PDB file of C-alpha atoms in Angstrom:
ATOM      1  CA  MET A 936      -0.025  47.118   9.394  1.00 51.00           C
ATOM      2  CA  SER A 937      -3.283  48.649   8.187  1.00 51.00           C
ATOM      3  CA  PRO A 938      -4.386  48.303   4.522  1.00 55.00           C
ATOM      4  CA  THR A 939      -3.751  52.022   4.009  1.00 61.00           C
ATOM      5  CA  ARG A 940      -0.186  51.764   5.300  1.00 61.00           C
ATOM      6  CA  ARG A 941       0.432  48.660   3.177  1.00 56.00           C
ATOM      7  CA  ARG A 942      -0.667  50.574   0.087  1.00 58.00           C
ATOM      8  CA  VAL A 943       1.577  53.501   1.017  1.00 57.00           C
ATOM      9  CA  VAL A 944       4.566  51.166   1.506  1.00 56.00           C
ATOM     10  CA  PHE A 945       3.871  49.399  -1.794  1.00 56.00           C
ATOM     11  CA  TRP A 946       3.506  52.562  -3.855  1.00 56.00           C
ATOM     12  CA  ALA A 947       6.516  54.162  -2.185  1.00 64.00           C
ATOM     13  CA  GLY A 948       8.622  51.096  -2.977  1.00 60.00           C
ATOM     14  CA  ALA A 949       7.279  50.909  -6.528  1.00 62.00           C
ATOM     15  CA  ALA A 950       7.981  54.623  -7.066  1.00 71.00           C
ATOM     16  CA  LEU A 951      11.517  54.172  -5.765  1.00 66.00           C
ATOM     17  CA  GLY A 952      12.069  51.209  -8.081  1.00 65.00           C
ATOM     18  CA  VAL A 953      10.795  53.074 -11.132  1.00 70.00           C
ATOM     19  CA  PHE A 954      12.916  56.102 -10.169  1.00 69.00           C
ATOM     20  CA  LEU A 955      16.044  53.930 -10.007  1.00 71.00           C
ATOM     21  CA  VAL A 956      15.288  52.440 -13.434  1.00 70.00           C
ATOM     22  CA  VAL A 957      14.755  55.927 -14.874  1.00 73.00           C
ATOM     23  CA  LEU A 958      18.087  57.058 -13.400  1.00 72.00           C
ATOM     24  CA  LEU A 959      19.822  54.102 -15.010  1.00 72.00           C
ATOM     25  CA  LEU A 960      18.207  54.829 -18.382  1.00 71.00           C
ATOM     26  CA  ALA A 961      19.245  58.482 -18.080  1.00 70.00           C
ATOM     27  CA  ARG A 962      22.840  57.452 -17.406  1.00 73.00           C
ATOM     28  CA  TYR A 963      23.248  55.645 -20.713  1.00 73.00           C
ATOM     29  CA  GLU A 964      22.214  56.533 -24.238  1.00 71.00           C
ATOM     30  CA  LEU A 965      18.876  54.866 -24.934  1.00 72.00           C
ATOM     31  CA  SER A 966      20.115  53.552 -28.269  1.00 72.00           C
ATOM     32  CA  VAL A 967      23.007  51.757 -26.543  1.00 71.00           C
ATOM     33  CA  VAL A 968      20.558  50.021 -24.197  1.00 80.00           C
ATOM     34  CA  VAL A 969      17.936  49.202 -26.838  1.00 79.00           C
ATOM     35  CA  GLN A 970      20.220  48.056 -29.656  1.00 81.00           C
ATOM     36  CA  PRO A 971      21.156  44.696 -28.022  1.00 79.00           C
ATOM     37  CA  LEU A 972      17.460  44.014 -27.421  1.00 81.00           C
ATOM     38  CA  ARG A 973      16.753  44.206 -31.153  1.00 82.00           C
ATOM     39  CA  GLN A 974      19.260  41.422 -31.713  1.00 84.00           C
ATOM     40  CA  SER A 975      17.734  39.082 -29.134  1.00 88.00           C
ATOM     41  CA  ARG A 976      17.729  35.424 -30.067  1.00 92.00           C
ATOM     42  CA  ILE A 977      14.571  33.453 -29.449  1.00 93.00           C
ATOM     43  CA  HIS A 978      16.291  30.330 -28.067  1.00 94.00           C
ATOM     44  CA  PHE A 979      17.983  32.341 -25.324  1.00 94.00           C
ATOM     45  CA  LEU A 980      14.721  34.083 -24.430  1.00 94.00           C
ATOM     46  CA  ALA A 981      12.826  30.774 -24.379  1.00 96.00           C
ATOM     47  CA  ALA A 982      15.467  29.245 -22.087  1.00 96.00           C
ATOM     48  CA  VAL A 983      15.328  32.200 -19.679  1.00 96.00           C
ATOM     49  CA  LEU A 984      11.530  32.050 -19.718  1.00 96.00           C
ATOM     50  CA  GLY A 985      11.667  28.377 -18.760  1.00 96.00           C
ATOM     51  CA  LEU A 986      14.197  29.059 -15.993  1.00 97.00           C
ATOM     52  CA  GLN A 987      12.082  31.861 -14.539  1.00 96.00           C
ATOM     53  CA  LEU A 988       9.013  29.644 -14.503  1.00 96.00           C
ATOM     54  CA  THR A 989      10.976  26.833 -12.847  1.00 97.00           C
ATOM     55  CA  ILE A 990      12.295  29.212 -10.177  1.00 96.00           C
ATOM     56  CA  GLN A 991       8.758  30.370  -9.362  1.00 94.00           C
ATOM     57  CA  VAL A 992       7.602  26.765  -9.018  1.00 95.00           C
ATOM     58  CA  ILE A 993      10.530  26.021  -6.681  1.00 96.00           C
ATOM     59  CA  ASN A 994       9.602  29.118  -4.664  1.00 93.00           C
ATOM     60  CA  ALA A 995       6.199  27.522  -4.126  1.00 93.00           C
ATOM     61  CA  VAL A 996       7.596  24.069  -3.366  1.00 95.00           C
ATOM     62  CA  THR A 997      10.179  25.032  -0.715  1.00 95.00           C
ATOM     63  CA  PRO A 998       7.700  26.031   2.043  1.00 94.00           C
ATOM     64  CA  VAL A 999       5.517  23.032   1.166  1.00 94.00           C
ATOM     65  CA  VAL A1000       8.474  20.714   1.812  1.00 95.00           C
ATOM     66  CA  LEU A1001       8.771  22.177   5.314  1.00 94.00           C
ATOM     67  CA  LEU A1002       5.023  22.153   5.882  1.00 91.00           C
ATOM     68  CA  GLY A1003       4.605  18.416   5.440  1.00 85.00           C
ATOM     69  CA  GLN A1004       1.418  16.412   5.061  1.00 84.00           C
ATOM     70  CA  ALA A1005      -1.790  17.713   6.609  1.00 77.00           C
ATOM     71  CA  VAL A1006      -3.114  15.823   9.620  1.00 71.00           C
ATOM     72  CA  ASP A1007      -6.290  14.893   7.751  1.00 69.00           C
ATOM     73  CA  GLY A1008      -4.272  13.853   4.681  1.00 71.00           C
ATOM     74  CA  ALA A1009      -6.836  15.586   2.482  1.00 73.00           C
ATOM     75  CA  MET A1010      -4.369  17.527   0.312  1.00 82.00           C
ATOM     76  CA  SER A1011      -1.795  16.105  -2.048  1.00 86.00           C
ATOM     77  CA  PHE A1012       1.670  17.608  -2.428  1.00 89.00           C
ATOM     78  CA  TRP A1013       0.667  19.256  -5.706  1.00 89.00           C
ATOM     79  CA  ALA A1014      -2.543  20.654  -4.200  1.00 89.00           C
ATOM     80  CA  ARG A1015      -0.537  22.358  -1.466  1.00 90.00           C
ATOM     81  CA  THR A1016       2.050  23.594  -3.949  1.00 92.00           C
ATOM     82  CA  ARG A1017      -0.671  24.997  -6.196  1.00 91.00           C
ATOM     83  CA  VAL A1018      -1.997  27.151  -3.346  1.00 90.00           C
ATOM     84  CA  PHE A1019       1.447  28.674  -2.772  1.00 91.00           C
ATOM     85  CA  LEU A1020       1.961  29.003  -6.533  1.00 91.00           C
ATOM     86  CA  ALA A1021      -1.398  30.736  -6.923  1.00 89.00           C
ATOM     87  CA  GLY A1022      -0.193  33.537  -4.676  1.00 83.00           C
ATOM     88  CA  GLN A1023       2.918  34.256  -6.788  1.00 82.00           C
ATOM     89  CA  PRO A1024       1.239  36.833  -9.104  1.00 80.00           C
ATOM     90  CA  LEU A1025       0.351  38.894  -6.020  1.00 72.00           C
ATOM     91  CA  ALA A1026       4.079  39.513  -5.603  1.00 64.00           C
ATOM     92  CA  LEU A1027       3.706  42.046  -8.408  1.00 62.00           C
ATOM     93  CA  VAL A1028       1.717  44.256  -6.053  1.00 59.00           C
ATOM     94  CA  ALA A1029       3.661  43.709  -2.827  1.00 57.00           C
ATOM     95  CA  PRO A1030       7.314  44.063  -1.800  1.00 54.00           C
ATOM     96  CA  GLY A1031       9.394  40.943  -1.323  1.00 51.00           C
ATOM     97  CA  ARG A1032       7.527  37.651  -0.990  1.00 58.00           C
ATOM     98  CA  LEU A1033       5.259  38.814   1.812  1.00 60.00           C
ATOM     99  CA  THR A1034       2.242  37.619  -0.179  1.00 66.00           C
ATOM    100  CA  ASP A1035       3.133  34.017   0.736  1.00 73.00           C
ATOM    101  CA  PHE A1036       1.433  34.680   4.063  1.00 75.00           C
ATOM    102  CA  GLY A1037      -1.795  35.025   2.080  1.00 76.00           C
ATOM    103  CA  VAL A1038      -1.974  31.215   1.907  1.00 83.00           C
ATOM    104  CA  ILE A1039      -2.745  31.001   5.622  1.00 84.00           C
ATOM    105  CA  PRO A1040      -6.508  31.615   5.280  1.00 83.00           C
ATOM    106  CA  LEU A1041      -6.581  29.363   2.202  1.00 84.00           C
ATOM    107  CA  LEU A1042      -5.060  26.393   4.043  1.00 87.00           C
ATOM    108  CA  LYS A1043      -6.358  26.995   7.569  1.00 83.00           C
ATOM    109  CA  ALA A1044      -8.847  24.147   7.207  1.00 83.00           C
ATOM    110  CA  HIS A1045      -5.941  21.696   6.887  1.00 86.00           C
ATOM    111  CA  TYR A1046      -3.149  23.251   8.965  1.00 87.00           C
ATOM    112  CA  LYS A1047      -2.778  25.318  12.094  1.00 87.00           C
ATOM    113  CA  PRO A1048      -1.949  28.940  11.200  1.00 86.00           C
ATOM    114  CA  GLY A1049       1.295  28.757  13.155  1.00 86.00           C
ATOM    115  CA  ALA A1050       2.485  25.733  11.167  1.00 89.00           C
ATOM    116  CA  LEU A1051       1.907  27.623   7.915  1.00 90.00           C
ATOM    117  CA  ALA A1052       3.605  30.774   9.211  1.00 89.00           C
ATOM    118  CA  SER A1053       6.575  28.849  10.598  1.00 90.00           C
ATOM    119  CA  SER A1054       7.114  27.040   7.278  1.00 93.00           C
ATOM    120  CA  ILE A1055       7.185  30.354   5.415  1.00 92.00           C
ATOM    121  CA  VAL A1056       9.476  32.036   7.950  1.00 91.00           C
ATOM    122  CA  LEU A1057      11.881  29.097   8.170  1.00 94.00           C
ATOM    123  CA  ASP A1058      11.984  28.867   4.375  1.00 95.00           C
ATOM    124  CA  ARG A1059      13.162  32.498   4.257  1.00 93.00           C
ATOM    125  CA  LEU A1060      15.720  31.903   7.000  1.00 95.00           C
ATOM    126  CA  ILE A1061      17.205  28.878   5.224  1.00 96.00           C
ATOM    127  CA  THR A1062      17.504  30.858   2.001  1.00 95.00           C
ATOM    128  CA  LEU A1063      19.135  33.777   3.820  1.00 95.00           C
ATOM    129  CA  PHE A1064      21.527  31.452   5.664  1.00 96.00           C
ATOM    130  CA  PHE A1065      22.643  29.807   2.422  1.00 97.00           C
ATOM    131  CA  LEU A1066      23.094  33.139   0.622  1.00 96.00           C
ATOM    132  CA  LEU A1067      24.968  34.699   3.548  1.00 95.00           C
ATOM    133  CA  LEU A1068      27.203  31.637   3.803  1.00 95.00           C
ATOM    134  CA  LEU A1069      28.367  32.234   0.224  1.00 95.00           C
ATOM    135  CA  THR A1070      28.366  36.037   0.362  1.00 94.00           C
ATOM    136  CA  PRO A1071      32.076  36.471   1.336  1.00 93.00           C
ATOM    137  CA  LEU A1072      33.123  34.278  -1.594  1.00 92.00           C
ATOM    138  CA  ALA A1073      30.639  36.006  -3.918  1.00 93.00           C
ATOM    139  CA  LEU A1074      31.990  39.420  -2.911  1.00 93.00           C
ATOM    140  CA  ARG A1075      35.564  38.315  -3.527  1.00 90.00           C
ATOM    141  CA  LEU A1076      34.835  36.825  -6.960  1.00 90.00           C
ATOM    142  CA  ALA A1077      32.064  39.076  -8.306  1.00 91.00           C
ATOM    143  CA  TRP A1078      32.927  42.397  -6.666  1.00 88.00           C
ATOM    144  CA  PRO A1079      36.730  42.750  -6.502  1.00 81.00           C
ATOM    145  CA  GLY A1080      37.939  44.845  -3.579  1.00 75.00           C
ATOM    146  CA  SER A1081      34.657  44.756  -1.663  1.00 76.00           C
ATOM    147  CA  SER A1082      35.547  41.804   0.568  1.00 73.00           C
ATOM    148  CA  THR A1083      37.045  43.497   3.625  1.00 81.00           C
ATOM    149  CA  GLY A1084      37.433  42.417   7.237  1.00 81.00           C
ATOM    150  CA  ALA A1085      34.544  44.657   8.289  1.00 86.00           C
ATOM    151  CA  THR A1086      32.298  43.234   5.568  1.00 88.00           C
ATOM    152  CA  ASN A1087      33.115  39.667   6.517  1.00 88.00           C
ATOM    153  CA  MET A1088      32.460  40.424  10.181  1.00 92.00           C
ATOM    154  CA  LEU A1089      29.079  41.939   9.291  1.00 93.00           C
ATOM    155  CA  VAL A1090      28.193  38.832   7.279  1.00 93.00           C
ATOM    156  CA  LEU A1091      29.304  36.603  10.169  1.00 94.00           C
ATOM    157  CA  VAL A1092      27.075  38.494  12.614  1.00 95.00           C
ATOM    158  CA  ALA A1093      24.145  38.210  10.186  1.00 94.00           C
ATOM    159  CA  LEU A1094      24.812  34.469   9.842  1.00 94.00           C
ATOM    160  CA  VAL A1095      24.755  33.990  13.609  1.00 95.00           C
ATOM    161  CA  VAL A1096      21.503  35.947  13.912  1.00 94.00           C
ATOM    162  CA  VAL A1097      19.805  34.009  11.103  1.00 95.00           C
ATOM    163  CA  ALA A1098      21.038  30.620  12.372  1.00 94.00           C
ATOM    164  CA  SER A1099      19.962  31.298  15.962  1.00 93.00           C
ATOM    165  CA  THR A1100      16.541  32.771  15.157  1.00 92.00           C
ATOM    166  CA  PRO A1101      14.696  29.420  14.761  1.00 91.00           C
ATOM    167  CA  PHE A1102      16.043  28.262  18.135  1.00 90.00           C
ATOM    168  CA  LEU A1103      14.901  31.516  19.731  1.00 87.00           C
ATOM    169  CA  PHE A1104      11.407  30.838  18.405  1.00 83.00           C
ATOM    170  CA  VAL A1105      11.235  27.588  20.384  1.00 81.00           C
ATOM    171  CA  ASN A1106      12.900  28.966  23.515  1.00 79.00           C
ATOM    172  CA  ALA A1107      10.511  28.753  26.470  1.00 75.00           C
ATOM    173  CA  HIS A1108      11.285  32.264  27.744  1.00 78.00           C
ATOM    174  CA  VAL A1109      10.844  33.859  24.314  1.00 75.00           C
ATOM    175  CA  ARG A1110       7.559  32.031  23.759  1.00 70.00           C
ATOM    176  CA  GLU A1111       6.327  33.161  27.162  1.00 71.00           C
ATOM    177  CA  ILE A1112       7.066  36.789  26.294  1.00 74.00           C
ATOM    178  CA  VAL A1113       5.299  36.475  22.934  1.00 68.00           C
ATOM    179  CA  ASN A1114       2.285  34.833  24.562  1.00 65.00           C
ATOM    180  CA  LYS A1115       2.000  37.658  27.093  1.00 67.00           C
ATOM    181  CA  THR A1116       2.412  40.447  24.525  1.00 67.00           C
ATOM    182  CA  VAL A1117       1.683  39.735  20.870  1.00 60.00           C
ATOM    183  CA  LEU A1118      -0.709  36.827  21.421  1.00 59.00           C
ATOM    184  CA  ARG A1119      -2.501  38.195  24.471  1.00 58.00           C
ATOM    185  CA  LEU A1120      -5.258  39.696  22.314  1.00 55.00           C
ATOM    186  CA  TRP A1121      -5.059  37.075  19.530  1.00 58.00           C
ATOM    187  CA  PRO A1122      -4.234  33.765  21.253  1.00 56.00           C
ATOM    188  CA  SER A1123      -4.889  31.657  18.144  1.00 63.00           C
ATOM    189  CA  LEU A1124      -2.956  33.883  15.713  1.00 64.00           C
ATOM    190  CA  LEU A1125       0.177  31.694  15.695  1.00 72.00           C
ATOM    191  CA  GLU A1126      -1.255  28.464  17.032  1.00 76.00           C
ATOM    192  CA  GLY A1127       1.231  25.656  16.413  1.00 79.00           C
ATOM    193  CA  PHE A1128       4.113  27.974  15.412  1.00 84.00           C
ATOM    194  CA  GLY A1129       6.605  26.894  18.076  1.00 83.00           C
ATOM    195  CA  ALA A1130       5.610  23.231  17.970  1.00 85.00           C
ATOM    196  CA  HIS A1131       6.076  23.041  14.195  1.00 88.00           C
ATOM    197  CA  ILE A1132       9.503  24.703  14.238  1.00 90.00           C
ATOM    198  CA  ASP A1133      10.537  22.496  17.151  1.00 89.00           C
ATOM    199  CA  ALA A1134       9.545  19.396  15.166  1.00 89.00           C
ATOM    200  CA  LEU A1135      11.459  20.597  12.101  1.00 90.00           C
ATOM    201  CA  LEU A1136      14.613  21.392  14.059  1.00 89.00           C
ATOM    202  CA  TYR A1137      14.794  18.185  16.059  1.00 88.00           C
ATOM    203  CA  THR A1138      12.913  15.453  14.197  1.00 86.00           C
ATOM    204  CA  SER A1139      12.567  16.528  10.529  1.00 85.00           C
ATOM    205  CA  TRP A1140      16.085  17.130   9.263  1.00 88.00           C
ATOM    206  CA  LYS A1141      15.182  15.528   5.924  1.00 92.00           C
ATOM    207  CA  ARG A1142      12.687  18.309   5.244  1.00 94.00           C
ATOM    208  CA  LEU A1143      15.274  20.948   6.142  1.00 94.00           C
ATOM    209  CA  LEU A1144      17.849  19.266   3.888  1.00 95.00           C
ATOM    210  CA  GLY A1145      15.302  19.000   1.075  1.00 96.00           C
ATOM    211  CA  ASN A1146      14.515  22.684   1.371  1.00 96.00           C
ATOM    212  CA  LEU A1147      18.229  23.555   1.333  1.00 96.00           C
ATOM    213  CA  CYS A1148      18.837  21.420  -1.763  1.00 97.00           C
ATOM    214  CA  LEU A1149      15.993  23.149  -3.606  1.00 97.00           C
ATOM    215  CA  THR A1150      17.414  26.523  -2.545  1.00 96.00           C
ATOM    216  CA  ILE A1151      20.783  25.557  -4.024  1.00 97.00           C
ATOM    217  CA  VAL A1152      19.120  24.467  -7.277  1.00 97.00           C
ATOM    218  CA  LYS A1153      17.152  27.726  -7.403  1.00 96.00           C
ATOM    219  CA  THR A1154      20.339  29.776  -6.965  1.00 96.00           C
ATOM    220  CA  VAL A1155      22.113  27.877  -9.740  1.00 97.00           C
ATOM    221  CA  LEU A1156      19.117  28.401 -12.050  1.00 97.00           C
ATOM    222  CA  ALA A1157      19.092  32.128 -11.252  1.00 96.00           C
ATOM    223  CA  GLY A1158      22.770  32.283 -12.163  1.00 96.00           C
ATOM    224  CA  ALA A1159      22.116  30.358 -15.369  1.00 97.00           C
ATOM    225  CA  SER A1160      19.406  32.870 -16.227  1.00 97.00           C
ATOM    226  CA  ILE A1161      21.868  35.768 -15.856  1.00 96.00           C
ATOM    227  CA  SER A1162      24.436  33.910 -17.970  1.00 96.00           C
ATOM    228  CA  LEU A1163      21.883  33.312 -20.748  1.00 96.00           C
ATOM    229  CA  LEU A1164      20.683  36.926 -20.627  1.00 96.00           C
ATOM    230  CA  ALA A1165      24.313  38.001 -21.024  1.00 95.00           C
ATOM    231  CA  ALA A1166      24.744  35.666 -23.997  1.00 95.00           C
ATOM    232  CA  ASN A1167      21.592  37.148 -25.517  1.00 94.00           C
ATOM    233  CA  VAL A1168      23.216  40.605 -25.582  1.00 92.00           C
ATOM    234  CA  GLY A1169      26.477  39.206 -26.952  1.00 90.00           C
ATOM    235  CA  LEU A1170      28.464  38.987 -23.699  1.00 92.00           C
ATOM    236  CA  PRO A1171      30.158  35.694 -22.721  1.00 90.00           C
ATOM    237  CA  LEU A1172      29.542  35.589 -18.963  1.00 92.00           C
ATOM    238  CA  GLY A1173      30.613  32.391 -17.220  1.00 93.00           C
ATOM    239  CA  LEU A1174      28.072  30.448 -15.187  1.00 95.00           C
ATOM    240  CA  LEU A1175      30.067  30.643 -11.946  1.00 95.00           C
ATOM    241  CA  THR A1176      30.487  34.416 -12.227  1.00 94.00           C
ATOM    242  CA  ALA A1177      26.768  34.729 -12.929  1.00 96.00           C
ATOM    243  CA  ILE A1178      25.949  32.614  -9.857  1.00 97.00           C
ATOM    244  CA  TRP A1179      28.084  34.837  -7.602  1.00 96.00           C
ATOM    245  CA  MET A1180      26.329  37.894  -9.019  1.00 96.00           C
ATOM    246  CA  SER A1181      22.967  36.229  -8.475  1.00 96.00           C
ATOM    247  CA  ILE A1182      23.801  35.564  -4.819  1.00 96.00           C
ATOM    248  CA  LEU A1183      24.614  39.227  -4.183  1.00 95.00           C
ATOM    249  CA  ILE A1184      21.486  40.387  -6.008  1.00 94.00           C
ATOM    250  CA  GLN A1185      19.298  37.987  -4.022  1.00 93.00           C
ATOM    251  CA  ILE A1186      20.813  39.179  -0.738  1.00 92.00           C
ATOM    252  CA  VAL A1187      20.087  42.820  -1.542  1.00 89.00           C
ATOM    253  CA  THR A1188      16.593  42.228  -2.955  1.00 87.00           C
ATOM    254  CA  SER A1189      15.641  40.046   0.025  1.00 84.00           C
ATOM    255  CA  VAL A1190      14.972  43.328   1.825  1.00 77.00           C
ATOM    256  CA  PRO A1191      11.344  44.128   0.878  1.00 71.00           C
ATOM    257  CA  ILE A1192      11.938  47.601  -0.552  1.00 72.00           C
ATOM    258  CA  ALA A1193      10.256  47.427  -3.954  1.00 69.00           C
ATOM    259  CA  PRO A1194       8.030  44.831  -5.681  1.00 69.00           C
ATOM    260  CA  GLN A1195      10.249  42.070  -7.083  1.00 73.00           C
ATOM    261  CA  GLY A1196      13.304  44.224  -6.280  1.00 74.00           C
ATOM    262  CA  LEU A1197      12.400  46.598  -9.112  1.00 77.00           C
ATOM    263  CA  GLY A1198      15.246  49.003  -9.793  1.00 78.00           C
ATOM    264  CA  VAL A1199      17.365  47.581  -6.970  1.00 84.00           C
ATOM    265  CA  ALA A1200      18.249  44.389  -8.855  1.00 87.00           C
ATOM    266  CA  GLU A1201      18.956  46.277 -12.081  1.00 88.00           C
ATOM    267  CA  GLY A1202      21.106  48.852 -10.275  1.00 88.00           C
ATOM    268  CA  LEU A1203      23.212  46.227  -8.528  1.00 90.00           C
ATOM    269  CA  LEU A1204      23.657  44.245 -11.753  1.00 92.00           C
ATOM    270  CA  VAL A1205      24.880  47.396 -13.514  1.00 91.00           C
ATOM    271  CA  LEU A1206      27.308  48.037 -10.647  1.00 91.00           C
ATOM    272  CA  LEU A1207      28.604  44.457 -10.709  1.00 94.00           C
ATOM    273  CA  PHE A1208      29.104  44.648 -14.455  1.00 94.00           C
ATOM    274  CA  GLU A1209      31.025  47.893 -14.260  1.00 92.00           C
ATOM    275  CA  VAL A1210      33.353  46.772 -11.458  1.00 92.00           C
ATOM    276  CA  ASN A1211      34.113  43.703 -13.587  1.00 91.00           C
ATOM    277  CA  GLU A1212      34.808  45.993 -16.583  1.00 89.00           C
ATOM    278  CA  PHE A1213      31.709  44.899 -18.481  1.00 92.00           C
ATOM    279  CA  PRO A1214      29.468  47.489 -20.188  1.00 90.00           C
ATOM    280  CA  GLY A1215      26.840  48.695 -17.717  1.00 90.00           C
ATOM    281  CA  ALA A1216      24.436  49.396 -20.577  1.00 90.00           C
ATOM    282  CA  LEU A1217      24.368  45.682 -21.377  1.00 92.00           C
ATOM    283  CA  ALA A1218      23.416  44.902 -17.773  1.00 92.00           C
ATOM    284  CA  LEU A1219      20.522  47.342 -18.084  1.00 90.00           C
ATOM    285  CA  SER A1220      19.465  45.679 -21.345  1.00 92.00           C
ATOM    286  CA  MET A1221      19.498  42.323 -19.562  1.00 93.00           C
ATOM    287  CA  GLY A1222      17.379  43.733 -16.751  1.00 91.00           C
ATOM    288  CA  ILE A1223      14.779  45.036 -19.196  1.00 90.00           C
ATOM    289  CA  VAL A1224      14.593  41.637 -20.931  1.00 92.00           C
ATOM    290  CA  ALA A1225      14.275  39.826 -17.584  1.00 92.00           C
ATOM    291  CA  ARG A1226      11.430  42.101 -16.450  1.00 89.00           C
ATOM    292  CA  THR A1227       9.662  41.686 -19.786  1.00 90.00           C
ATOM    293  CA  LEU A1228       9.913  37.890 -19.695  1.00 92.00           C
ATOM    294  CA  PHE A1229       8.625  37.859 -16.120  1.00 91.00           C
ATOM    295  CA  ILE A1230       5.224  39.117 -17.300  1.00 89.00           C
ATOM    296  CA  PRO A1231       4.260  36.009 -19.355  1.00 92.00           C
ATOM    297  CA  VAL A1232       5.570  33.822 -16.514  1.00 93.00           C
ATOM    298  CA  MET A1233       3.150  35.492 -14.093  1.00 90.00           C
ATOM    299  CA  VAL A1234       0.339  35.299 -16.653  1.00 90.00           C
ATOM    300  CA  ALA A1235       0.955  31.561 -17.075  1.00 92.00           C
ATOM    301  CA  ILE A1236       0.909  31.032 -13.293  1.00 92.00           C
ATOM    302  CA  TYR A1237      -2.212  33.158 -12.928  1.00 89.00           C
ATOM    303  CA  CYS A1238      -4.064  31.193 -15.619  1.00 91.00           C
ATOM    304  CA  GLY A1239      -2.719  27.796 -14.554  1.00 90.00           C
ATOM    305  CA  ALA A1240      -2.916  28.084 -10.757  1.00 87.00           C
ATOM    306  CA  THR A1241      -4.586  31.271  -9.501  1.00 87.00           C
ATOM    307  CA  LEU A1242      -7.749  31.227 -11.630  1.00 87.00           C
ATOM    308  CA  PRO A1243      -8.465  27.485 -11.074  1.00 86.00           C
ATOM    309  CA  LEU A1244      -8.041  27.959  -7.322  1.00 84.00           C
ATOM    310  CA  ILE A1245     -10.419  30.938  -7.325  1.00 82.00           C
ATOM    311  CA  ALA A1246     -12.950  28.959  -9.360  1.00 82.00           C
ATOM    312  CA  GLN A1247     -12.667  26.009  -6.985  1.00 80.00           C
ATOM    313  CA  ARG A1248     -13.222  28.166  -3.916  1.00 75.00           C
ATOM    314  CA  VAL A1249     -16.222  29.913  -5.493  1.00 73.00           C
ATOM    315  CA  ALA A1250     -17.701  26.536  -6.391  1.00 73.00           C
ATOM    316  CA  ASN A1251     -17.153  25.212  -2.850  1.00 70.00           C
ATOM    317  CA  ARG A1252     -18.885  28.233  -1.338  1.00 71.00           C
ATOM    318  CA  ALA A1253     -21.824  27.920  -3.703  1.00 66.00           C
ATOM    319  CA  ALA A1254     -22.249  24.159  -3.154  1.00 61.00           C
ATOM    320  CA  PRO A1255     -24.218  24.345   0.153  1.00 56.00           C
ATOM    321  CA  ASP A1256     -26.770  26.686  -1.473  1.00 51.00           C
ATOM    322  CA  ARG A1257     -27.764  24.181  -4.117  1.00 47.00           C
TER     323      ARG A1257
END
């Protein structure tokens, strides 16, 4: 996709997200949405802030776990994590987590581009598989009446597709087709992609299990964040209910429509609240607080990871000229 098209997609998604938020604000009286925010308690906000920061760090760690040690052994685990973490603020200007692929040129001196790409892709597939696996239960417990035979069949089909995709990547016939089409003009674009996935699937189950465990922890933390945001607006929402809601929200926002699922996440949370006979205005209040707290999290990551990495790269480029 050309830079112009990427900008069009981003701004279209951002506009859609803002439009959805505006629609939600128009649906409820502004005073009803704002009033709970005025009564926010600092300990709840601090806890949610810490959870959001932890989730972003885990987002950076999960592909690193799959990536493994560089052949030259020149980068520590934290050094690799910091590169992925440094790209997190860019997610504010791109839909989904597509900006993770921006680490490829930053780490190409230590890894083959295909190994980096395969770690990112497999990380997404593991997350999707885990979320889809729990989706029927989440629908039954967090969205009463939505768990139908057709829905469950759709989830089952999606599960089969997600689970089989990594094995398709290493299939000889599929790789031959890709080599003759996509990679014919750029033979080194995905160098090492199939070999790295093959190694993960058949000889590195500990890395896959480690990634899955971190994904589970991340989902629980996301649910805890929703539960604390609910407590902040005076609503006792159980942790398990919040986790089921979080699973459904993550499934929907995994489609790269708007940056950070803007508007989509808030709309689904409002819907889930209303079908559970909770005030939708409180869900919107929670969404506003979550978005507001996300800003200092990104600022902290930018100052703690992005800026040092930029400074390091500038210094490395200037070194030969001295």
